[in-house]
């Protein structure tokens, strides 16, 4: 009872562990240290003693008989265990609290700082990438929102700054590459563009022309009418030059009254010549406004890549030299750097002008007919119409000299039209007069087939003359077929379908593909004079001619041999698969009258 009372009294957390001992003779029972305590202490006094392994508290209770010694002791280990347990619980609690706090902290950071910060960073990186449109701002109602607003404002400011920077950069770029007065390219950018164009021309193996143009007597305009009018003249010239260029041409003002142009992708010299002449012709109209009508002309020099120079500098320099030559020959003229070309072109120019008036007059042209004779019968199998031109200015001009020029300028379309109509009419007239020449062969240029409605021209000529379709043969050149492999089949097929015969002229010189030959709607090969010339002695010519004959035989094509002048040549063909000879040996091309006499004689 006493023990229970005591324990309650003590009310310790570790009361179960409290060990209480009772004794009536304390000295023998307890440890020495406590004895002394018993002597002086009474119950209720706080007398705790500590030993190495326990806490002890002795009590002395006086009873009627004897004092009772009580010793309450608590094993230190028990207390330690209890304390450790408590400590562990506390630590666990602290750990959980830390984790919870950490999670809460993270959530708070995420929603309160990270997300808005991320948005802010996005705003900033958009600026970095050059997107300056105002984006939706961070809504955190704190400093971050304020920063976000400022970032947006910064974007607008940067945008404005950048736009104006770009504008001034563009302006600077424009000023450094353009001539302020005429707004054309300046010398520097012309050179750069030419440099690049030359690289392209080199890579693609194309030609390029540099044109140097200088106004005639510009100084006089400036001196007499003043610089303002002079400036306006230059602007008007720039404008007019610019409007006559193609998109690929580049025009620049390179000095006071000097302009440079480079032209690429031209087909031939004639095209350049026409271009230069057109520029000069454009100067025939007065410049500037109604109040100040100024007539001026220009001198033009042309240098061609790669013939007259391979780099920017030498081409411009040579075009400049050529321009001086144009000044020397009286201004308002153009000249090529190459003297040979210049003379040649001067001559070509003359032919072009004369051809133009010949087309109007028509009576300058005449047709001669060269008979095609059968080796076996010596009879006439057909005639080839060959044009002759007697120009009032130039005298007699050979077809070799003017046909290619007429082709370059497309004048051949009108000439060819006339030839076809005339030849068909002559054929029918001869026939009506009792001179049957068998067949009429007419040369047709590739230009006519490509650039005119040849089908209509042929149909008209047949209708107006009354020639039968099988009596008409069109001679097309091998080079036309070689360069228009695909379209040639369709074009020629139309004539074949009408019953008209088609011959390939100058066969063997135009590199047409042999594999293509069987697809072509042709009926005849004309062996070129070049192969006949060396017959019968040249082994090579014999081989070529034999090969052509074999080819014609295989494809069931007729053959005409051109340019036969010698008996030995006639004999060469005698026992071959060909019976149709055209050449001086039998007859030169003849006038109608001569042809009639020839027929009379041979029959
Ligand atoms: P081509 O069609 O091959 O005509 C044959 C040319 O050879 C003619 O020259 C003719 O006179 C010449 N020739 C014929 N036999 C002999 C010969 O035995 N010896 C020599 N040395 N020459 C001979 P031509 O009349 O001067 O015509 C030259 C070329 O001009 C023609 O060659 C033809 O391609 C073209 N041509 C002539 N007239 C016309 C035409 O009306 N239209 C077209 N597009 N071209 C034509
Ligand atoms: Mg011919
Ligand atoms: Mg020929």
XYZ file of C-alpha atoms and ligand atoms in Angstrom:
651
model
C 0.000 0.000 0.000
C 2.746 2.281 0.970
C 4.564 1.608 -2.315
C 1.493 2.444 -4.364
C 0.946 5.575 -2.377
C 4.464 6.623 -2.936
C 4.367 6.016 -6.612
C 1.224 8.076 -6.919
C 2.765 10.707 -4.827
C 5.819 10.771 -6.965
C 3.800 10.778 -10.209
C 6.739 10.209 -12.374
C 6.615 9.286 -16.073
C 8.820 6.439 -15.207
C 6.970 5.454 -12.102
C 6.600 1.815 -13.236
C 10.309 1.626 -13.322
C 10.718 2.997 -9.823
C 12.121 0.487 -7.487
C 11.053 0.998 -3.839
C 12.480 -0.918 -1.018
C 11.394 -0.989 2.638
C 13.542 -1.819 5.574
C 13.482 -1.599 9.217
C 17.194 -1.602 9.645
C 18.503 0.629 6.949
C 22.154 0.257 7.659
C 22.358 -3.286 6.512
C 20.176 -3.011 3.549
C 21.406 0.061 1.699
C 24.373 1.332 0.247
C 26.634 3.395 2.292
C 25.954 6.676 0.571
C 22.301 6.590 1.513
C 22.807 5.709 5.145
C 23.873 9.152 5.997
C 20.827 10.539 4.419
C 18.558 8.419 6.443
C 20.077 9.838 9.489
C 19.137 13.400 8.986
C 16.278 13.422 6.490
C 12.620 12.924 6.985
C 9.887 12.181 4.536
C 9.066 14.916 2.043
C 12.544 16.304 1.963
C 14.139 16.459 -1.433
C 17.174 14.288 -1.093
C 18.155 12.807 -4.367
C 21.423 11.106 -4.779
C 22.929 9.888 -7.940
C 25.068 6.848 -8.365
C 26.664 5.635 -11.499
C 23.695 3.542 -12.574
C 20.707 4.953 -10.678
C 19.002 7.851 -8.976
C 18.087 7.158 -5.426
C 15.942 8.877 -2.857
C 15.887 7.605 0.726
C 13.037 8.293 3.132
C 12.629 7.694 6.786
C 9.207 7.284 8.193
C 8.782 7.150 11.927
C 6.275 4.614 13.068
C 5.043 3.704 16.544
C 7.504 0.938 16.905
C 10.407 1.746 14.786
C 11.399 3.980 11.917
C 10.926 2.525 8.455
C 13.588 3.078 5.939
C 12.427 3.493 2.373
C 14.655 3.774 -0.613
C 13.236 4.665 -3.973
C 15.640 4.118 -6.794
C 15.322 4.588 -10.489
C 17.551 2.715 -12.825
C 19.303 5.202 -15.001
C 19.032 2.883 -18.011
C 15.258 2.987 -17.820
C 15.289 6.734 -17.779
C 17.707 6.810 -20.664
C 15.488 4.480 -22.681
C 12.492 6.682 -22.002
C 14.444 9.752 -22.920
C 15.771 8.153 -26.122
C 12.295 7.158 -27.126
C 11.079 10.666 -26.536
C 14.004 12.057 -28.428
C 13.362 9.780 -31.419
C 9.717 10.780 -31.418
C 10.732 14.392 -31.355
C 13.207 13.899 -34.183
C 10.596 12.122 -36.313
C 8.193 14.896 -35.660
C 10.759 17.508 -36.589
C 11.600 15.580 -39.803
C 7.963 15.352 -40.877
C 7.544 19.008 -40.063
C 10.576 19.839 -42.213
C 9.245 17.774 -45.141
C 5.824 19.399 -44.918
C 7.403 22.829 -44.669
C 9.650 21.990 -47.658
C 6.683 20.911 -49.770
C 4.665 23.956 -48.801
C 7.671 26.120 -49.509
C 8.144 24.553 -52.926
C 4.490 24.964 -53.862
C 4.636 28.547 -52.736
C 7.849 29.142 -54.705
C 6.390 27.468 -57.807
C 3.178 29.428 -57.933
C 4.447 32.579 -56.443
C 7.849 32.915 -58.115
C 8.873 30.190 -60.599
C 5.851 30.373 -62.887
C 5.788 34.147 -63.154
C 9.554 34.135 -63.511
C 9.327 31.599 -66.335
C 6.795 33.769 -68.124
C 9.042 36.723 -67.585
C 11.979 34.814 -69.027
C 9.852 33.902 -72.039
C 9.081 37.573 -72.539
C 12.780 38.337 -72.398
C 13.800 35.543 -74.747
C 11.192 36.714 -77.259
C 12.923 40.053 -77.289
C 16.223 38.246 -77.661
C 14.846 36.425 -80.712
C 13.609 39.662 -82.189
C 9.866 39.295 -81.554
C 8.814 42.597 -80.220
C 5.027 42.242 -80.155
C 3.673 43.028 -76.687
C 2.809 39.739 -75.004
C 0.430 39.117 -72.066
C 2.108 40.164 -68.878
C 2.638 38.274 -65.598
C -0.314 38.825 -63.254
C 1.107 38.494 -59.776
C 0.119 41.884 -58.441
C 3.614 42.422 -57.126
C 7.017 43.495 -58.310
C 7.101 40.700 -60.858
C 4.048 42.126 -62.619
C 5.739 45.476 -62.583
C 8.889 43.979 -64.130
C 6.783 42.182 -66.745
C 5.103 45.454 -67.738
C 8.489 47.075 -68.033
C 9.800 44.232 -70.167
C 6.914 44.804 -72.573
C 7.726 48.467 -72.721
C 11.347 47.569 -73.271
C 10.318 45.383 -76.204
C 8.467 48.274 -77.802
C 11.404 50.572 -77.246
C 13.866 48.043 -78.685
C 11.563 47.488 -81.642
C 11.369 51.187 -82.386
C 15.096 51.564 -82.019
C 15.793 48.570 -84.206
C 13.378 49.679 -86.942
C 14.930 53.074 -87.121
C 18.388 51.482 -87.083
C 17.379 49.176 -89.916
C 15.926 52.078 -91.858
C 19.054 54.093 -91.548
C 21.134 51.019 -92.358
C 19.036 50.459 -95.513
C 19.401 54.070 -96.399
C 23.126 53.875 -95.877
C 23.302 50.699 -97.956
C 21.222 52.334 -100.690
C 23.401 55.424 -100.682
C 26.575 53.406 -100.906
C 25.317 51.355 -103.860
C 23.260 53.888 -105.788
C 23.745 57.107 -107.588
C 21.787 59.780 -105.762
C 20.793 61.789 -108.804
C 19.484 59.054 -111.092
C 18.796 56.363 -108.484
C 20.671 53.913 -110.686
C 23.440 51.676 -109.367
C 26.775 53.395 -108.910
C 30.170 52.303 -110.176
C 30.950 50.265 -107.082
C 27.821 48.138 -107.156
C 28.017 47.783 -110.948
C 31.468 46.251 -110.566
C 30.256 43.943 -107.848
C 27.267 42.793 -109.863
C 29.395 42.352 -112.962
C 31.902 40.348 -110.973
C 29.180 37.948 -109.899
C 27.632 37.771 -113.379
C 31.070 36.929 -114.797
C 31.427 34.055 -112.362
C 28.052 32.756 -113.511
C 28.971 33.222 -117.168
C 32.195 31.347 -116.576
C 30.404 28.526 -114.838
C 27.703 28.206 -117.479
C 30.034 29.002 -120.366
C 27.821 31.827 -121.575
C 28.716 35.182 -123.058
C 28.227 38.561 -121.483
C 28.460 42.049 -122.923
C 29.544 45.208 -121.166
C 28.176 48.362 -122.734
C 29.787 51.721 -122.087
C 27.552 54.655 -122.976
C 28.621 58.262 -122.962
C 26.400 61.199 -123.852
C 27.583 63.290 -126.788
C 28.143 66.992 -126.007
C 26.843 66.791 -122.442
C 29.308 69.417 -121.330
C 27.670 71.867 -123.678
C 24.269 71.257 -122.072
C 25.719 71.948 -118.635
C 27.582 75.049 -119.838
C 24.738 76.615 -121.783
C 21.622 75.520 -119.894
C 23.017 75.154 -116.398
C 23.562 72.284 -114.046
C 19.916 71.940 -113.002
C 18.856 71.198 -116.563
C 21.942 69.024 -116.949
C 20.879 67.017 -113.915
C 17.355 66.665 -115.222
C 18.685 65.469 -118.559
C 20.743 62.806 -116.805
C 17.677 61.691 -114.873
C 15.607 61.506 -118.047
C 18.351 59.560 -119.851
C 18.588 57.152 -116.904
C 14.858 56.653 -116.985
C 14.758 56.033 -120.713
C 17.703 53.653 -120.635
C 16.179 51.771 -117.771
C 12.883 51.286 -119.582
C 14.580 49.705 -122.584
C 16.368 47.039 -120.529
C 15.335 43.534 -119.694
C 15.153 42.474 -116.078
C 18.427 40.592 -116.235
C 20.334 43.591 -117.609
C 22.089 45.860 -115.139
C 22.377 49.601 -115.638
C 24.558 51.995 -113.666
C 25.680 55.594 -113.781
C 29.424 55.415 -113.369
C 30.424 59.002 -113.933
C 29.100 62.416 -114.958
C 27.435 61.457 -118.229
C 28.681 57.873 -118.369
C 26.459 54.874 -118.052
C 27.405 51.196 -117.971
C 25.151 48.302 -118.815
C 25.836 44.631 -118.789
C 23.746 42.245 -120.771
C 23.791 38.492 -120.464
C 21.870 35.729 -122.123
C 22.027 37.204 -125.622
C 21.853 34.728 -128.450
C 24.207 36.304 -130.942
C 26.026 39.462 -131.882
C 23.120 40.621 -134.015
C 20.932 40.722 -130.942
C 23.468 42.980 -129.231
C 23.743 45.109 -132.293
C 19.957 45.527 -132.423
C 19.965 46.359 -128.729
C 22.655 49.014 -129.144
C 20.870 50.469 -132.148
C 17.602 50.596 -130.207
C 19.299 52.616 -127.471
C 20.563 55.060 -130.087
C 17.121 55.195 -131.721
C 15.542 55.930 -128.333
C 17.688 59.061 -128.171
C 15.915 60.428 -131.247
C 13.078 61.606 -129.007
C 13.873 64.818 -127.145
C 14.562 64.621 -123.416
C 13.375 66.542 -120.372
C 10.045 68.353 -120.181
C 8.052 70.398 -122.664
C 9.759 73.650 -121.666
C 13.257 72.361 -122.132
C 13.371 70.035 -125.052
C 16.897 68.793 -125.371
C 18.100 66.655 -128.198
C 21.097 64.591 -127.335
C 22.769 61.487 -128.610
C 25.094 58.905 -127.185
C 28.153 56.920 -128.169
C 28.272 53.303 -127.205
C 31.151 50.869 -126.814
C 30.689 47.152 -126.362
C 33.096 44.556 -124.990
C 32.222 40.896 -124.849
C 33.186 38.302 -122.278
C 35.278 36.207 -122.729
C 36.515 37.386 -126.171
C 37.411 40.972 -125.169
C 38.334 40.444 -121.534
C 37.799 37.988 -118.749
C 37.531 40.248 -115.736
C 35.487 43.237 -114.679
C 38.254 45.746 -115.060
C 39.396 44.805 -118.542
C 35.868 44.474 -119.864
C 34.877 47.937 -118.649
C 38.148 49.389 -119.911
C 37.717 47.815 -123.350
C 34.076 48.867 -123.581
C 35.296 52.376 -122.777
C 37.890 52.163 -125.570
C 35.241 50.942 -127.977
C 33.069 53.884 -126.933
C 35.875 56.269 -127.934
C 35.983 54.594 -131.307
C 32.257 55.235 -131.672
C 32.963 58.914 -130.884
C 35.713 58.913 -133.501
C 33.455 57.593 -136.221
C 31.164 60.546 -135.689
C 29.300 59.987 -132.410
C 25.691 58.804 -132.170
C 27.098 55.395 -132.996
C 28.152 52.155 -131.403
C 31.322 50.195 -131.781
C 32.551 46.819 -130.648
C 35.912 46.460 -128.954
C 36.959 43.836 -131.448
C 37.867 45.670 -134.652
C 37.035 42.643 -136.724
C 33.679 42.357 -135.070
C 33.133 46.049 -135.450
C 33.763 45.976 -139.198
C 31.831 42.779 -139.569
C 28.944 44.248 -137.701
C 29.049 47.446 -139.638
C 28.639 45.282 -142.696
C 25.898 43.242 -141.078
C 24.135 46.445 -140.082
C 24.197 47.501 -143.703
C 22.730 44.153 -144.744
C 19.986 44.357 -142.113
C 18.976 47.842 -143.274
C 19.073 46.770 -146.932
C 17.074 43.606 -146.162
C 14.405 45.677 -144.464
C 13.919 47.813 -147.530
C 14.176 44.745 -149.794
C 11.220 43.246 -147.942
C 9.212 46.354 -148.755
C 10.321 46.498 -152.392
C 10.173 42.730 -153.029
C 11.498 43.189 -156.582
C 15.066 42.936 -155.302
C 14.682 39.186 -154.800
C 14.721 36.585 -157.512
C 14.593 32.817 -157.561
C 16.987 30.589 -159.405
C 16.293 26.912 -159.892
C 18.911 24.213 -159.812
C 17.904 20.963 -161.519
C 18.253 17.603 -159.801
C 19.106 14.964 -162.399
C 18.694 11.182 -162.529
C 22.036 9.451 -163.145
C 20.312 6.645 -164.962
C 18.019 8.534 -167.298
C 19.682 11.946 -167.307
C 16.178 13.314 -166.852
C 15.194 16.105 -164.522
C 13.672 14.806 -161.269
C 13.097 18.129 -159.608
C 14.465 21.622 -159.001
C 15.628 23.442 -155.895
C 14.560 27.064 -155.535
C 17.532 29.210 -154.509
C 17.094 32.850 -153.681
C 19.122 35.607 -155.328
C 19.269 39.158 -154.043
C 20.352 42.208 -155.929
C 20.339 45.137 -153.547
C 20.430 48.685 -155.000
C 22.874 49.710 -152.214
C 24.990 46.581 -151.832
C 24.792 44.995 -155.250
C 24.539 41.214 -155.562
C 24.588 39.577 -152.130
C 25.146 35.824 -151.867
C 22.633 33.757 -149.822
C 25.521 32.642 -147.602
C 26.030 36.281 -146.658
C 22.478 37.321 -145.923
C 20.441 34.231 -145.003
C 21.954 33.885 -141.521
C 21.473 37.620 -140.882
C 17.887 37.355 -142.074
C 17.472 34.441 -139.669
C 18.997 36.324 -136.716
C 16.663 39.250 -137.322
C 13.701 37.024 -138.224
C 13.445 38.855 -141.561
C 13.686 35.336 -143.014
C 10.016 34.829 -142.121
C 8.915 37.408 -144.707
C 11.554 36.335 -147.204
C 10.618 32.656 -146.810
C 6.970 33.499 -147.304
C 7.754 35.195 -150.577
C 10.076 32.366 -151.738
C 7.489 29.683 -151.097
C 4.680 31.512 -152.893
C 6.923 32.438 -155.814
C 8.407 28.937 -156.193
C 4.969 27.283 -156.165
C 3.644 29.772 -158.712
C 6.684 29.310 -160.961
C 6.367 25.530 -160.730
C 2.718 25.578 -161.802
C 3.415 28.152 -164.541
C 6.231 25.965 -165.901
C 4.008 22.929 -165.829
C 1.217 24.810 -167.566
C 3.717 25.832 -170.230
C 4.611 22.182 -170.789
C 7.793 22.066 -168.692
C 7.342 19.351 -166.143
C 10.139 19.676 -163.589
C 8.812 16.870 -161.389
C 9.155 18.399 -157.952
C 9.848 21.804 -156.420
C 12.216 21.867 -153.418
C 12.083 24.971 -151.234
C 14.530 25.743 -148.428
C 12.806 26.473 -145.140
C 14.652 28.028 -142.239
C 14.301 26.755 -138.672
C 13.277 30.286 -137.705
C 10.251 30.060 -139.989
C 9.243 26.758 -138.439
C 9.820 27.946 -134.912
C 8.542 31.511 -134.992
C 5.892 31.683 -137.712
C 2.771 29.831 -138.669
C 4.508 27.868 -141.390
C 1.631 25.455 -141.716
C -0.669 28.287 -142.767
C 1.955 29.764 -145.109
C 2.362 26.400 -146.859
C -1.368 25.811 -147.097
C -1.869 29.304 -148.542
C 0.920 28.819 -151.078
C -0.554 25.507 -152.198
C -4.056 26.956 -152.417
C -3.056 30.075 -154.327
C -0.728 28.316 -156.793
C -2.528 25.021 -157.281
C 0.651 22.939 -156.831
C -0.056 19.338 -155.704
C 1.249 18.519 -152.258
C 3.444 15.640 -153.500
C 5.041 18.056 -155.955
C 6.349 20.166 -153.105
C 9.376 19.292 -150.999
C 10.520 21.350 -148.014
C 14.242 21.301 -147.214
C 14.941 21.745 -143.525
C 18.432 21.921 -142.147
C 19.867 19.214 -139.993
C 20.759 21.812 -137.377
C 17.091 22.758 -137.002
C 16.273 19.122 -136.289
C 19.225 18.746 -133.946
C 18.243 21.762 -131.859
C 14.493 21.123 -131.842
C 14.455 17.355 -131.528
C 11.084 17.154 -129.818
C 9.043 19.889 -131.509
C 10.494 19.122 -134.970
C 8.690 15.764 -135.143
C 5.278 17.295 -134.481
C 5.866 20.273 -136.765
C 7.138 18.241 -139.691
C 4.477 15.590 -139.220
C 1.805 18.152 -140.110
C 3.405 18.656 -143.533
C 3.938 14.930 -144.070
C 0.300 14.339 -143.256
C -0.594 16.769 -146.021
C 1.471 14.696 -148.442
C 4.365 17.156 -148.660
C 7.846 15.655 -148.781
C 10.497 16.650 -146.261
C 14.225 16.547 -146.976
C 17.072 17.050 -144.505
C 19.430 19.511 -146.150
C 23.206 19.434 -145.708
C 22.928 16.040 -144.034
C 25.984 14.999 -142.076
C 26.950 18.488 -140.916
C 24.359 19.232 -138.255
C 25.004 16.502 -135.692
C 21.454 15.215 -135.542
C 21.097 12.112 -133.486
C 21.006 9.000 -135.617
C 18.771 7.221 -133.137
C 16.238 9.986 -133.606
C 16.226 9.696 -137.374
C 13.686 6.908 -137.712
C 11.136 8.883 -135.692
C 11.351 11.875 -138.020
C 8.672 12.245 -140.685
C 11.207 12.777 -143.455
C 11.439 11.381 -146.949
C 14.894 12.385 -148.124
C 18.496 13.017 -147.078
C 20.618 15.492 -149.006
C 24.279 14.557 -148.753
C 26.214 17.748 -148.153
C 28.626 19.070 -150.711
C 31.428 18.928 -148.149
C 31.469 15.105 -148.336
C 31.127 15.046 -152.111
C 34.042 17.436 -152.730
C 36.726 14.855 -151.890
C 35.115 11.971 -153.730
C 36.171 9.560 -154.960
C 39.752 9.816 -153.645
C 39.317 10.517 -149.934
C 38.860 7.334 -147.966
C 37.139 9.257 -145.158
C 34.608 10.875 -147.480
C 33.937 7.539 -149.168
C 33.266 6.008 -145.751
C 30.943 8.813 -144.668
C 29.009 8.856 -147.921
C 28.661 5.059 -147.924
C 27.426 5.201 -144.328
C 24.823 7.848 -145.188
C 23.663 5.828 -148.171
C 23.357 2.699 -146.022
C 21.440 4.646 -143.432
C 19.028 6.056 -146.017
C 18.541 2.617 -147.493
C 17.806 1.135 -144.060
C 15.268 3.820 -143.275
C 13.880 3.759 -146.828
C 14.727 7.391 -147.446
C 15.481 8.920 -150.825
C 18.864 10.548 -151.383
C 20.003 13.632 -153.243
C 23.698 14.225 -153.680
C 24.609 17.918 -153.615
C 27.533 19.764 -155.143
C 28.529 17.187 -157.735
C 30.962 18.884 -160.094
C 33.068 16.079 -161.575
C 32.413 13.068 -163.758
C 34.360 10.904 -161.319
C 31.915 11.917 -158.634
C 28.949 11.033 -160.833
C 30.544 7.662 -161.559
C 31.046 7.059 -157.847
C 27.300 7.238 -157.339
C 26.322 5.348 -160.483
C 25.931 1.904 -158.972
C 24.838 3.107 -155.552
C 21.433 3.395 -153.924
C 20.899 6.934 -155.148
C 19.761 8.354 -158.407
C 19.374 12.029 -157.700
C 22.282 14.336 -158.422
C 22.383 18.103 -157.948
C 25.469 20.004 -158.919
C 27.385 22.088 -161.393
C 28.266 18.911 -163.292
C 24.711 18.947 -164.648
C 23.702 22.522 -164.072
C 24.197 25.649 -162.026
C 21.097 27.289 -160.515
C 19.179 28.759 -163.492
C 16.699 31.520 -164.174
C 13.257 30.412 -165.329
C 14.206 31.104 -168.926
C 17.478 29.203 -168.624
C 15.646 26.340 -166.965
C 13.233 26.100 -169.846
C 16.166 25.944 -172.268
C 17.863 23.320 -170.104
C 14.751 21.148 -170.133
C 14.384 21.534 -173.891
C 18.023 20.544 -174.323
C 17.976 17.514 -172.022
C 14.724 16.116 -173.327
P 21.588 24.668 -150.034
O 20.136 24.612 -149.764
O 22.398 23.541 -149.577
O 21.747 24.908 -151.519
C 22.771 24.399 -152.273
C 23.815 25.434 -152.468
O 24.923 24.824 -153.112
C 23.382 26.542 -153.406
O 24.083 27.691 -153.034
C 23.893 26.076 -154.737
O 24.080 27.116 -155.647
C 25.184 25.460 -154.327
N 25.611 24.430 -155.248
C 24.845 23.491 -155.848
N 25.617 22.696 -156.620
C 26.884 23.135 -156.493
C 28.132 22.725 -157.032
O 28.247 21.798 -157.804
N 29.233 23.410 -156.679
C 29.168 24.479 -155.839
N 30.263 25.110 -155.531
N 27.990 24.895 -155.311
C 26.873 24.220 -155.632
P 23.377 29.053 -152.875
O 22.320 29.245 -153.863
O 24.431 30.075 -152.739
O 22.649 28.877 -151.489
C 23.349 28.697 -150.325
C 22.468 28.329 -149.215
O 21.579 29.392 -148.883
C 21.545 27.178 -149.512
O 22.202 25.980 -149.355
C 20.459 27.373 -148.541
O 20.830 26.854 -147.315
C 20.403 28.863 -148.438
N 19.286 29.336 -149.238
C 19.249 29.618 -150.544
N 18.025 30.020 -150.883
C 17.268 29.967 -149.782
C 15.895 30.255 -149.482
O 15.090 30.595 -150.358
N 15.487 30.094 -148.211
C 16.351 29.686 -147.234
N 15.884 29.558 -146.012
N 17.623 29.405 -147.462
C 18.072 29.542 -148.742
Mg 18.804 23.371 -149.928
Mg 22.428 21.809 -149.062
